[in-house]
Short mmCIF file of C-alpha atoms and ligand atoms in Angstrom, two decimals:
data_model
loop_
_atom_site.label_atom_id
_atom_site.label_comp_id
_atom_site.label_asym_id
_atom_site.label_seq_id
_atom_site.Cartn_x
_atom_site.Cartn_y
_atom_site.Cartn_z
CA UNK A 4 1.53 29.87 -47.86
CA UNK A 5 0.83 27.22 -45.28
CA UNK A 6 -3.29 26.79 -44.75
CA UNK A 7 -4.50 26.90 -41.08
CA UNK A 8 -5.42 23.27 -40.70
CA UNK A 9 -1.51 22.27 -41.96
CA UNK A 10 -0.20 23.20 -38.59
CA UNK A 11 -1.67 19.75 -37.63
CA UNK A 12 -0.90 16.37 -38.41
CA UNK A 13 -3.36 14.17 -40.60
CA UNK A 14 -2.64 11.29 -38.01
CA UNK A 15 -4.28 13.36 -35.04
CA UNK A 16 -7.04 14.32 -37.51
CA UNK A 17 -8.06 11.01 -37.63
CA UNK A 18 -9.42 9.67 -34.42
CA UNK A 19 -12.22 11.69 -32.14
CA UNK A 20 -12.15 12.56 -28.51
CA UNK A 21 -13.00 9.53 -26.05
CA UNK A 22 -16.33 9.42 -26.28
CA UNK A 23 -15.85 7.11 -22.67
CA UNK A 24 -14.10 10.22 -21.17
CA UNK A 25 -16.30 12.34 -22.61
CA UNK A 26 -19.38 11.04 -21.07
CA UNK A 27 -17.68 11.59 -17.57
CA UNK A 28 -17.87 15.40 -18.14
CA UNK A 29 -21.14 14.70 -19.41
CA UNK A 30 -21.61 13.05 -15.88
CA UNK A 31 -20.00 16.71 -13.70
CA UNK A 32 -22.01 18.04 -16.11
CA UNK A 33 -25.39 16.91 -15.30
CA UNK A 34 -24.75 16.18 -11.60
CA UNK A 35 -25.14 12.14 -12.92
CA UNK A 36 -23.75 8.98 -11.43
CA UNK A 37 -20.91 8.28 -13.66
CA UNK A 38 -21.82 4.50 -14.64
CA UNK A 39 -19.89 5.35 -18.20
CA UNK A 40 -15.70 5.66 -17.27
CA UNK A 41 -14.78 2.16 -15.75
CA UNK A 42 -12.99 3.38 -12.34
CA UNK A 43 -14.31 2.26 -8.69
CA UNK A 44 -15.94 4.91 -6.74
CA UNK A 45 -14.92 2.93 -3.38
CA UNK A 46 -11.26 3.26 -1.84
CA UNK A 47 -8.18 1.31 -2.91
CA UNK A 48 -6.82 -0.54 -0.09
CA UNK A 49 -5.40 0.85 2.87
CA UNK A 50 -2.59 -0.75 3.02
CA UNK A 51 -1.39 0.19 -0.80
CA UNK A 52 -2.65 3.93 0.45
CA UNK A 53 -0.19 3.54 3.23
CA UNK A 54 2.66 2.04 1.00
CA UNK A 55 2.30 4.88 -1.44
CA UNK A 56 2.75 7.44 1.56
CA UNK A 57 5.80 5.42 3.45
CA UNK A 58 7.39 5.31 -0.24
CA UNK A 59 7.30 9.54 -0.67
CA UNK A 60 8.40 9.49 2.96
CA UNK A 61 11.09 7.45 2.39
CA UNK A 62 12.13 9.87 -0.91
CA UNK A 63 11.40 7.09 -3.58
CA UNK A 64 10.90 10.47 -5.50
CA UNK A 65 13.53 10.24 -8.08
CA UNK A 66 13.39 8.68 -11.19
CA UNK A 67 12.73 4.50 -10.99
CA UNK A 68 14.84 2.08 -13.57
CA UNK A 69 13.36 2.74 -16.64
CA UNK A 70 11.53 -0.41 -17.08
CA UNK A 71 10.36 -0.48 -13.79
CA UNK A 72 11.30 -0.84 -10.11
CA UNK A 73 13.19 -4.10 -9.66
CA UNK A 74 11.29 -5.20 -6.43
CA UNK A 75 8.01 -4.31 -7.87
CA UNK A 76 8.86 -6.32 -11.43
CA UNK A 77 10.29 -9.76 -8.64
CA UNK A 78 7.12 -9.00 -6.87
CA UNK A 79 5.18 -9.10 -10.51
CA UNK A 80 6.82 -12.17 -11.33
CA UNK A 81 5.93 -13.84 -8.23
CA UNK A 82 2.34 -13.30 -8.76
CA UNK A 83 2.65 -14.49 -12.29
CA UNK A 84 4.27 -17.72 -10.75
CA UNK A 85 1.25 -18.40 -8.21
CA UNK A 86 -1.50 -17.53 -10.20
CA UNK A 87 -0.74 -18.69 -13.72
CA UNK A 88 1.77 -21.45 -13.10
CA UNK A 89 4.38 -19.21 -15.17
CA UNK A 90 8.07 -18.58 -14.74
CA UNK A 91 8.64 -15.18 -15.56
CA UNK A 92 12.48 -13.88 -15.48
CA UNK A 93 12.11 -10.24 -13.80
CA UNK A 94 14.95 -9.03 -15.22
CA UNK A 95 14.52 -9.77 -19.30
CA UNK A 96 10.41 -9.99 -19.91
CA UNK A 97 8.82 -7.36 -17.84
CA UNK A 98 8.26 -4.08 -18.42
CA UNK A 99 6.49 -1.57 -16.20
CA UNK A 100 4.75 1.33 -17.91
CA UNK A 101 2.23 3.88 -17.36
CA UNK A 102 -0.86 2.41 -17.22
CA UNK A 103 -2.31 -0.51 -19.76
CA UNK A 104 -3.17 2.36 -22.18
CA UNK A 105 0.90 3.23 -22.67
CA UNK A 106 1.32 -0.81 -22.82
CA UNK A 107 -0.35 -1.09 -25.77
CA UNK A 108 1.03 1.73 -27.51
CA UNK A 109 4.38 0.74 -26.72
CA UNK A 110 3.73 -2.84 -27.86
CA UNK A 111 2.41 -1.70 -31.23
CA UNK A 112 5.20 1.15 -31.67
CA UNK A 113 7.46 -2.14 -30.83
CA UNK A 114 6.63 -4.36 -33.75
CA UNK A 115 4.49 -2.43 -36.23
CA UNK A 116 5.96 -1.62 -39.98
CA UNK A 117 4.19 0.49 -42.38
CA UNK A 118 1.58 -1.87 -44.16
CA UNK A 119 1.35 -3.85 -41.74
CA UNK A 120 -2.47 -4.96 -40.06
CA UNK A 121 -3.47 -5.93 -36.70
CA UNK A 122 -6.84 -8.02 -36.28
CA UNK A 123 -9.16 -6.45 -33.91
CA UNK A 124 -12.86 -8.02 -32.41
CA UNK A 125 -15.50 -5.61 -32.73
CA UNK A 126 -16.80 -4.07 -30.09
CA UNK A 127 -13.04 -3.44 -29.03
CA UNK A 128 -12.27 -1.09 -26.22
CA UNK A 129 -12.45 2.43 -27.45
CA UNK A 130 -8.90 2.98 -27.37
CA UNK A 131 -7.40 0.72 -29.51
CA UNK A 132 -8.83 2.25 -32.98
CA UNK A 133 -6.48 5.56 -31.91
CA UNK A 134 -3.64 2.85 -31.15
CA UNK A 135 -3.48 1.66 -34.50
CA UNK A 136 -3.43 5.37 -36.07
CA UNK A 137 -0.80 6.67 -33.39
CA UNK A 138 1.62 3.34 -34.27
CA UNK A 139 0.44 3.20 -38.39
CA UNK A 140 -1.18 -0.24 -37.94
CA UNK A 141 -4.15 -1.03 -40.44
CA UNK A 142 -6.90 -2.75 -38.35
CA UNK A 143 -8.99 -5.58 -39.85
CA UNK A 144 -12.05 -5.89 -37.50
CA UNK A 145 -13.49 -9.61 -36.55
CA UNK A 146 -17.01 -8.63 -35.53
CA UNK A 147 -18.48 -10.76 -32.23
CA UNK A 148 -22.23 -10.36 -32.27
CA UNK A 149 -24.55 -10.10 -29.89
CA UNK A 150 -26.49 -11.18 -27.97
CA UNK A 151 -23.59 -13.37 -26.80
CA UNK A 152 -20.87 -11.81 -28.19
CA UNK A 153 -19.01 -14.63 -28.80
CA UNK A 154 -15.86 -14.93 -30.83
CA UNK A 155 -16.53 -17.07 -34.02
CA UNK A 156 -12.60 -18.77 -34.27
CA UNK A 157 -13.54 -19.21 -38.42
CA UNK A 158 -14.08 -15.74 -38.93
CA UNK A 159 -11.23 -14.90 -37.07
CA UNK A 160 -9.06 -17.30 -38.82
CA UNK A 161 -10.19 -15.59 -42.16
CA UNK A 162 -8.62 -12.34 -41.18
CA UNK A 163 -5.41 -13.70 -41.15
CA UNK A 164 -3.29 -12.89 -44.45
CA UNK A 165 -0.03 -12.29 -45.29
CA UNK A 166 0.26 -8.64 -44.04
CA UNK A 167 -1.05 -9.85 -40.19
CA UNK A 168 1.08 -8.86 -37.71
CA UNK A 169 -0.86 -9.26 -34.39
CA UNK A 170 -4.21 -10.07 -33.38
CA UNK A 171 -5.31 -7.91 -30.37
CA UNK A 172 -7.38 -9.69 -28.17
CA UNK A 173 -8.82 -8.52 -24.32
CA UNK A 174 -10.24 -11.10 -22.44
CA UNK A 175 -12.11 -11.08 -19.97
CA UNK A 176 -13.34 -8.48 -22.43
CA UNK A 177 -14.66 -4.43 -22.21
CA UNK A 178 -16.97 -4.15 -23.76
CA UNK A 179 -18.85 -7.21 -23.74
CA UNK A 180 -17.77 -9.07 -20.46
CA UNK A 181 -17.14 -12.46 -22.04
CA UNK A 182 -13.97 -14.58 -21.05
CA UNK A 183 -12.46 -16.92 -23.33
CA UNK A 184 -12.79 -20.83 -22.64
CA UNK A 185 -9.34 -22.72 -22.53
CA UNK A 186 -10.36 -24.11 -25.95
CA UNK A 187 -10.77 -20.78 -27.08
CA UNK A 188 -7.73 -19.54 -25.66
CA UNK A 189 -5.86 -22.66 -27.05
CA UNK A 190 -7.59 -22.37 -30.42
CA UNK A 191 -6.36 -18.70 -30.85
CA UNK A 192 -2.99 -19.82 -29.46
CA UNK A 193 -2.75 -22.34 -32.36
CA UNK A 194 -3.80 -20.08 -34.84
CA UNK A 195 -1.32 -17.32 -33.84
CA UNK A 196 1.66 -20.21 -34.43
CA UNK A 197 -0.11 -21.38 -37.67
CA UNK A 198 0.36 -17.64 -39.21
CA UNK A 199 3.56 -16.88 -36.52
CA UNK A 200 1.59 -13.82 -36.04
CA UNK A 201 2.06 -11.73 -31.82
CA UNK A 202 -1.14 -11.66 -30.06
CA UNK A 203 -1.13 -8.86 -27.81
CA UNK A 204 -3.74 -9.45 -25.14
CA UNK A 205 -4.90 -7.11 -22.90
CA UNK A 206 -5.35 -8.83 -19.43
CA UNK A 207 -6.46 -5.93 -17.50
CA UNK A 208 -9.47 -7.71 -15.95
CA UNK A 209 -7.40 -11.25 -15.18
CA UNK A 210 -9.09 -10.97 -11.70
CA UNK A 211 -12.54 -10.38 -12.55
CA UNK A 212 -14.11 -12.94 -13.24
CA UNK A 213 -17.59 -14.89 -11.95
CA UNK A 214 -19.13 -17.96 -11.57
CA UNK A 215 -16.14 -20.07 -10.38
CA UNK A 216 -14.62 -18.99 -13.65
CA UNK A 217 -10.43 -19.00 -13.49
CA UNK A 218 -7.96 -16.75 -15.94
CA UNK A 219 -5.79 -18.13 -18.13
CA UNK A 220 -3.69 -16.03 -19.65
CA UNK A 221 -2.02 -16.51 -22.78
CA UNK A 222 1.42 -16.17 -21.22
CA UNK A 223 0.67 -19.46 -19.65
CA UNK A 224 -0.11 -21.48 -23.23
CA UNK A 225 2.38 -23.62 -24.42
CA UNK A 226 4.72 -22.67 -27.46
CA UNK A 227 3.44 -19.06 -26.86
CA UNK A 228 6.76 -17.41 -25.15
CA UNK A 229 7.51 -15.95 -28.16
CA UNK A 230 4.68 -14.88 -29.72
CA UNK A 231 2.62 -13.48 -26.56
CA UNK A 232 2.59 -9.84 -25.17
CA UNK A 233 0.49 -9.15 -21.91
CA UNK A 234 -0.31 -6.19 -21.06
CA UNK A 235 -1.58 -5.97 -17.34
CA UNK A 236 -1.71 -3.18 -14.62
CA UNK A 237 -2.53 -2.03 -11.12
CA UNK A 238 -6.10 0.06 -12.18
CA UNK A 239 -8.97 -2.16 -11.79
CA UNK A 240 -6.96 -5.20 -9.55
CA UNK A 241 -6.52 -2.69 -6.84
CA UNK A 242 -8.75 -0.13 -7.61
CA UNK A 243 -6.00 2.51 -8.49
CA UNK A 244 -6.87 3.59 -11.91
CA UNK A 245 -5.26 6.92 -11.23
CA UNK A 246 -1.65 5.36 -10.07
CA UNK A 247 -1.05 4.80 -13.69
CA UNK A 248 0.68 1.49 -13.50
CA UNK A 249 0.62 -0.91 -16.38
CA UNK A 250 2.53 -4.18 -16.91
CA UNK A 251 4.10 -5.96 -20.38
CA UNK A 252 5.17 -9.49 -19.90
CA UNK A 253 6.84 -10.90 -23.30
CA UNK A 254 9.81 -12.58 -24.29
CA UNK A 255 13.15 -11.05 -23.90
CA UNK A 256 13.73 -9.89 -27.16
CA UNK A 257 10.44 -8.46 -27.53
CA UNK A 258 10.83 -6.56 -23.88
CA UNK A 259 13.63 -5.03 -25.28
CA UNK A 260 12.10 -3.27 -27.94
CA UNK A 261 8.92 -2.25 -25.91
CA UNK A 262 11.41 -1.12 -22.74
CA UNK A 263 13.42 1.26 -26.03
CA UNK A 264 10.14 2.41 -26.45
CA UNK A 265 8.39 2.73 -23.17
CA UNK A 266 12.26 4.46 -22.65
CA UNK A 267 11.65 7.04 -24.75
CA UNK A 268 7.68 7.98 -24.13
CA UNK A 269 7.57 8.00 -20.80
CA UNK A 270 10.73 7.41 -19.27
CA UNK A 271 9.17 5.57 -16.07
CA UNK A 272 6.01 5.22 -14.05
CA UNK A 273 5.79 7.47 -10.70
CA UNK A 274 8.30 5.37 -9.21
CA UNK A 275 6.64 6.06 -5.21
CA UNK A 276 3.50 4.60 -6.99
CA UNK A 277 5.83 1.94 -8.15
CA UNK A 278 7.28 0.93 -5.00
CA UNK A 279 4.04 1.14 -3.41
CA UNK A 280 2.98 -1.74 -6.10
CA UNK A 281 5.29 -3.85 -4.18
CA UNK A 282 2.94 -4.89 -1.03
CA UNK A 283 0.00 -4.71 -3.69
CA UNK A 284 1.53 -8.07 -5.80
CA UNK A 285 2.12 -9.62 -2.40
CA UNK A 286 -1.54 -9.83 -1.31
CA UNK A 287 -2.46 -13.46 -0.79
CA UNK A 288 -5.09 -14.96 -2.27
CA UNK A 289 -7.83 -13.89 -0.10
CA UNK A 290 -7.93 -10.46 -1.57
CA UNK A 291 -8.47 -11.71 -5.14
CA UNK A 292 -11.31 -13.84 -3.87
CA UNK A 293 -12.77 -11.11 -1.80
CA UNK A 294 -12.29 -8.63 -5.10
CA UNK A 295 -14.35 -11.65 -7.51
CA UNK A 296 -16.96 -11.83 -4.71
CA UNK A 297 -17.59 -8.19 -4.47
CA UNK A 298 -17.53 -7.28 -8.14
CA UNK A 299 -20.27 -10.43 -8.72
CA UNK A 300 -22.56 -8.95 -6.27
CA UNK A 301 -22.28 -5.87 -7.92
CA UNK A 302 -22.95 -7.72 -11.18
CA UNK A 303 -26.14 -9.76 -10.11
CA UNK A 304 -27.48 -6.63 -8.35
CA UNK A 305 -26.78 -4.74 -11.50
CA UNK A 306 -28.44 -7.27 -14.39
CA UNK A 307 -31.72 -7.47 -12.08
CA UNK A 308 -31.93 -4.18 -12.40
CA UNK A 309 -31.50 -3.66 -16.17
CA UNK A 310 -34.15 -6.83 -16.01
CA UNK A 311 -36.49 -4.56 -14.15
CA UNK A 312 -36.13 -1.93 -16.58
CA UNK A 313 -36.92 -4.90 -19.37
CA UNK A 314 -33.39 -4.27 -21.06
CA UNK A 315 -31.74 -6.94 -22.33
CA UNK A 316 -28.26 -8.31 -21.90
CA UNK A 317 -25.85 -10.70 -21.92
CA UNK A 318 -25.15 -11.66 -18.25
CA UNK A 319 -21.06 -10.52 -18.38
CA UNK A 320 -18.69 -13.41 -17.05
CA UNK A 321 -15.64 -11.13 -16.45
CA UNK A 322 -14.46 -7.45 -16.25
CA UNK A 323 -17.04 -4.83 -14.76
CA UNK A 324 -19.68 -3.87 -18.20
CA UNK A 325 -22.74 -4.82 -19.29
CA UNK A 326 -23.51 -3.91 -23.14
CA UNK A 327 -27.67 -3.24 -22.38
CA UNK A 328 -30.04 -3.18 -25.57
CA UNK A 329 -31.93 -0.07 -25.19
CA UNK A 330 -34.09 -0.61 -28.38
CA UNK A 331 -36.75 -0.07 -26.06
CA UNK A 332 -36.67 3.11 -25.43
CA UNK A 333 -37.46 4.27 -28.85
CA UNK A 334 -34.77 7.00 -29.55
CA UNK A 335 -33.11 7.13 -33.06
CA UNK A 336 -29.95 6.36 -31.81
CA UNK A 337 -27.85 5.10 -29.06
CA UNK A 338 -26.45 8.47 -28.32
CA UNK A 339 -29.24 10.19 -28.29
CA UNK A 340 -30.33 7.44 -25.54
CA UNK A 341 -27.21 8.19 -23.75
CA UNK A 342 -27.90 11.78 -23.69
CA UNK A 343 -30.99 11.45 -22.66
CA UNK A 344 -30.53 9.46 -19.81
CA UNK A 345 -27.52 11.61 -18.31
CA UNK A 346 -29.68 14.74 -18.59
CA UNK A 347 -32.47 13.45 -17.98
CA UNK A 348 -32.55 10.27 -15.12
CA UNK A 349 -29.21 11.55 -14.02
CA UNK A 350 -27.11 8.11 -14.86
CA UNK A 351 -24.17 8.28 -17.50
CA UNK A 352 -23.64 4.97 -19.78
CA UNK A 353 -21.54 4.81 -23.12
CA UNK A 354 -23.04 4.80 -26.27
CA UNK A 355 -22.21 1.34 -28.23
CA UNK A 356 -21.68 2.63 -31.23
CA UNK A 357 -18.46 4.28 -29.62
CA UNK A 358 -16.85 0.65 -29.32
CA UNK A 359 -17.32 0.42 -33.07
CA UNK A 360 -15.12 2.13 -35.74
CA UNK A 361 -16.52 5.26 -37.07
CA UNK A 362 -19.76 4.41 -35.09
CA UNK A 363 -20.96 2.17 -37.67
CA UNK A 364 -22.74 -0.15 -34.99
CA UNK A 365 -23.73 -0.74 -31.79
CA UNK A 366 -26.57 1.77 -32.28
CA UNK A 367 -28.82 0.52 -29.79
CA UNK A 368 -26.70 -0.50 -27.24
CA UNK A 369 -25.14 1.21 -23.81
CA UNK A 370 -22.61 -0.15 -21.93
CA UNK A 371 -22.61 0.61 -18.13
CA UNK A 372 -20.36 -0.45 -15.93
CA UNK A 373 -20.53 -1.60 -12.46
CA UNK A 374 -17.37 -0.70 -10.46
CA UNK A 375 -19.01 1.10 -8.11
CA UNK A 376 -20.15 1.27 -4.22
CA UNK A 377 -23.61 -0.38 -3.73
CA UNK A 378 -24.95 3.21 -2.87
CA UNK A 379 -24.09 3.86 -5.90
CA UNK A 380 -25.40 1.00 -7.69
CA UNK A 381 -28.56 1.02 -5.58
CA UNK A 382 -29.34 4.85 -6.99
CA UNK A 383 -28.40 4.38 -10.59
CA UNK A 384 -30.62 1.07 -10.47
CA UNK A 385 -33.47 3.22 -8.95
CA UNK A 386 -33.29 5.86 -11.93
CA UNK A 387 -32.93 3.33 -14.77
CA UNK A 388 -35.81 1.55 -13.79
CA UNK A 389 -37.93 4.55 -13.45
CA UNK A 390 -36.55 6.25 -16.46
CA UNK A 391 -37.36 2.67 -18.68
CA UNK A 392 -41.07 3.45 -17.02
CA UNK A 393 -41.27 7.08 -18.53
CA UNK A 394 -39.83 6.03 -21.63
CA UNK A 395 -42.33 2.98 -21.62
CA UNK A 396 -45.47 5.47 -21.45
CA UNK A 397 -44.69 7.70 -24.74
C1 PLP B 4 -9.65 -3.16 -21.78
C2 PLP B 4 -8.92 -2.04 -21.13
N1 PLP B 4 -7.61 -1.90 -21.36
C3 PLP B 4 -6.92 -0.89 -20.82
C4 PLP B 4 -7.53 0.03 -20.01
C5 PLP B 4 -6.72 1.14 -19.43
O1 PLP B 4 -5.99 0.65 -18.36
P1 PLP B 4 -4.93 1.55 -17.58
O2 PLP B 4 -5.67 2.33 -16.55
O3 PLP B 4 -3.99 0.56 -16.96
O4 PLP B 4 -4.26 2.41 -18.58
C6 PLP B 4 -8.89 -0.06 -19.74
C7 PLP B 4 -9.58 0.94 -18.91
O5 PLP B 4 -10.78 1.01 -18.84
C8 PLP B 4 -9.60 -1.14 -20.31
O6 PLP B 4 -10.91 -1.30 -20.10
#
């Protein structure tokens, strides 16, 4: 007779509840500022607000073109021209999904075999350890240490082998906040055509970054049409992480096995949300400046405070975390430190140890992140620092 625990599959055995999602309810729980899930607390643009509205109005209700809503893919492709230097062809290398997270499950389902691995930096953003199990890839993890997290391009070239496949890479990167120099980005370029192996990078942050720094993504590297897949999206560009609108730019033949894919998971993206996209990829430069400024204030505002409250950190130079050491306040573990401080000081962070595979580092680490109002900002900093005083007196 068939046991209990049959009625489920091994694969979903295998990877835990998002412990990033899960510190959000953590958050309601407690009545804490939610510094742990990485989605602004401050409104998305008016005008995309109004675009979204006009487009329901307007009954753009039905169904969009399965691989996205042609005048939101020429408006993608625009962007991609203006701001990378890139041709893009609408019509055969863009795909729009729901949300970065389906990208890269669509991307893997696209090109992984049985047997076959994908290299992965460690800390990687929580999701992609679930990716792998949901699309059979066998992850080899390149670790990037702090404090400055950097990748080491010799280790990483030692995880290629014969059964590579892809290298995942996000840059600028969650968790750590470091972007990639355009040596770096060529190196990796040059080792991906060495071993003809897809690098899938997650580009989710390509407008935040600081200190004058500029994207480049790897769409935009020479001799790496065929072998690049970026995934994109509308979430933390335009503050619209609930829209669920994600973007895969890749060569033709590639797009057409992620759209099959993408076809048959989701169908489509809320095609209103879609068409609303539209006036969103037509902002002019101004607002990307405006978003680089505003997310560095938050940043600088942010590290003094985890200076005040003597944690230490790498200042980030992209995306919207910090990775803080929290050695200091003597708990046994990082999530007993995050549990502490939601309950207790009333701010939610991440435990690092969750950016790890089976939590086998990262133990004194939390990651907070910074997308939010300077309200927000100015409490949470108020808390910490008081909280690191309490903690500093036992
Ligand atoms: C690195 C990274 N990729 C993907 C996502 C998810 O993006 P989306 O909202 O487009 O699914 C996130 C969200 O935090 C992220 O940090």
């Amino acid at each position: 007779m068939r046991q209990p625990l049959d009625r489920f599959s091994e694969r979903a055995g295998r990877f835990r509840e998002s412990v990033i999602r899960g510190m959000s309810i953590e958050a309601a729980k407690y009545g804490a500022l939610n510094l742990a899930q990485g989605f602004p607390d401050f409104p998305a643009p008016d005008a995309l607000k109004q675009a979204a509205c006009d487009a329901i109005m307007a009954d753009v209700n039905q169904y969009a073109i399965t691989w996205g809503d042609k005048a939101l893919r020429a408006a993608i492709a625009s962007k991609y021209d203006w701001h990378q230097g890139i041709q893009v062809d609408p019509e055969t290398q863009l795909t729009v999904v729901c949300g970065a997270t389906e990208a890269m499950i669509v991307a893997l389902t696209a090109i992984i075999n049985p047997g076959d691995e994908v290299i992965i930096t460690q800390p990687f953003y929580e999701n992609y350890w679930p990716d792998c199990v949901l699309t059979g890839a066998t992850p080899r993890f390149v670790c990037v240490k702090p404090p400055l997290w950097r990748l080491d391009l010799n280790e990483l070239e030692s995880a290629f082998n014969e059964k590579t496949k892809a290298l995942i890479l996000c840059n600028p990167s969650n968790p750590t906040g470091t972007v990639l120099t355009s040596d770096e980005i060529q190196a990796v370029a040059d080792l991906c055509k060495r071993h003809n192996t897809i690098v899938i990078m997650d580009e989710i942050y390509e407008h935040i970054l600081y200190d004058g720094r500029k994207h480049i993504s790897m769409a935009a590297v020479d001799g790496m049409d065929e072998l690049a897949i970026v995934i994109s999206g509308m979430s933390k560009t335009y503050a619209v992480t609930g829209w669920r609108i994600g973007t895969i730019l890749a060569s033709p033949e590639l797009t057409k096995r992620m759209r099959q894919v993408h076809d048959f998971v989701t169908i489509g993206a809320a095609a209103p949300l879609q068409r609303a996209g539209v006036v969103a990829y037509h902002f002019d430069q101004d607002y990307y400046t405006r978003l680089a400024e505003g997310y560095q204030r938050r940043r600088d505002f942010f590290c003094d405070a985890l200076k005040q409250a003597g944690l230490p950190f790498n200042q980030p130079e992209g995306a919207y975390y910090v990775m803080a050491d929290i050695s200091s306040f003597g708990f046994a573990n990082d999530r007993e430190a995050a549990l502490s401080l939601v309950r207790d000081a009333k701010v939610a962070g991440v435990p690092g140890s969750s950016f790890y595979l089976n939590q086998t580092g990262g133990d004194h680490w939390i990651r907070f992140c910074f997308c939010k109002r300077e309200e927000t900002l100015t409490a949470a900093a108020q808390k910490l620092i008081e909280f690191a005083g309490t903690r500093a007196a036992i």
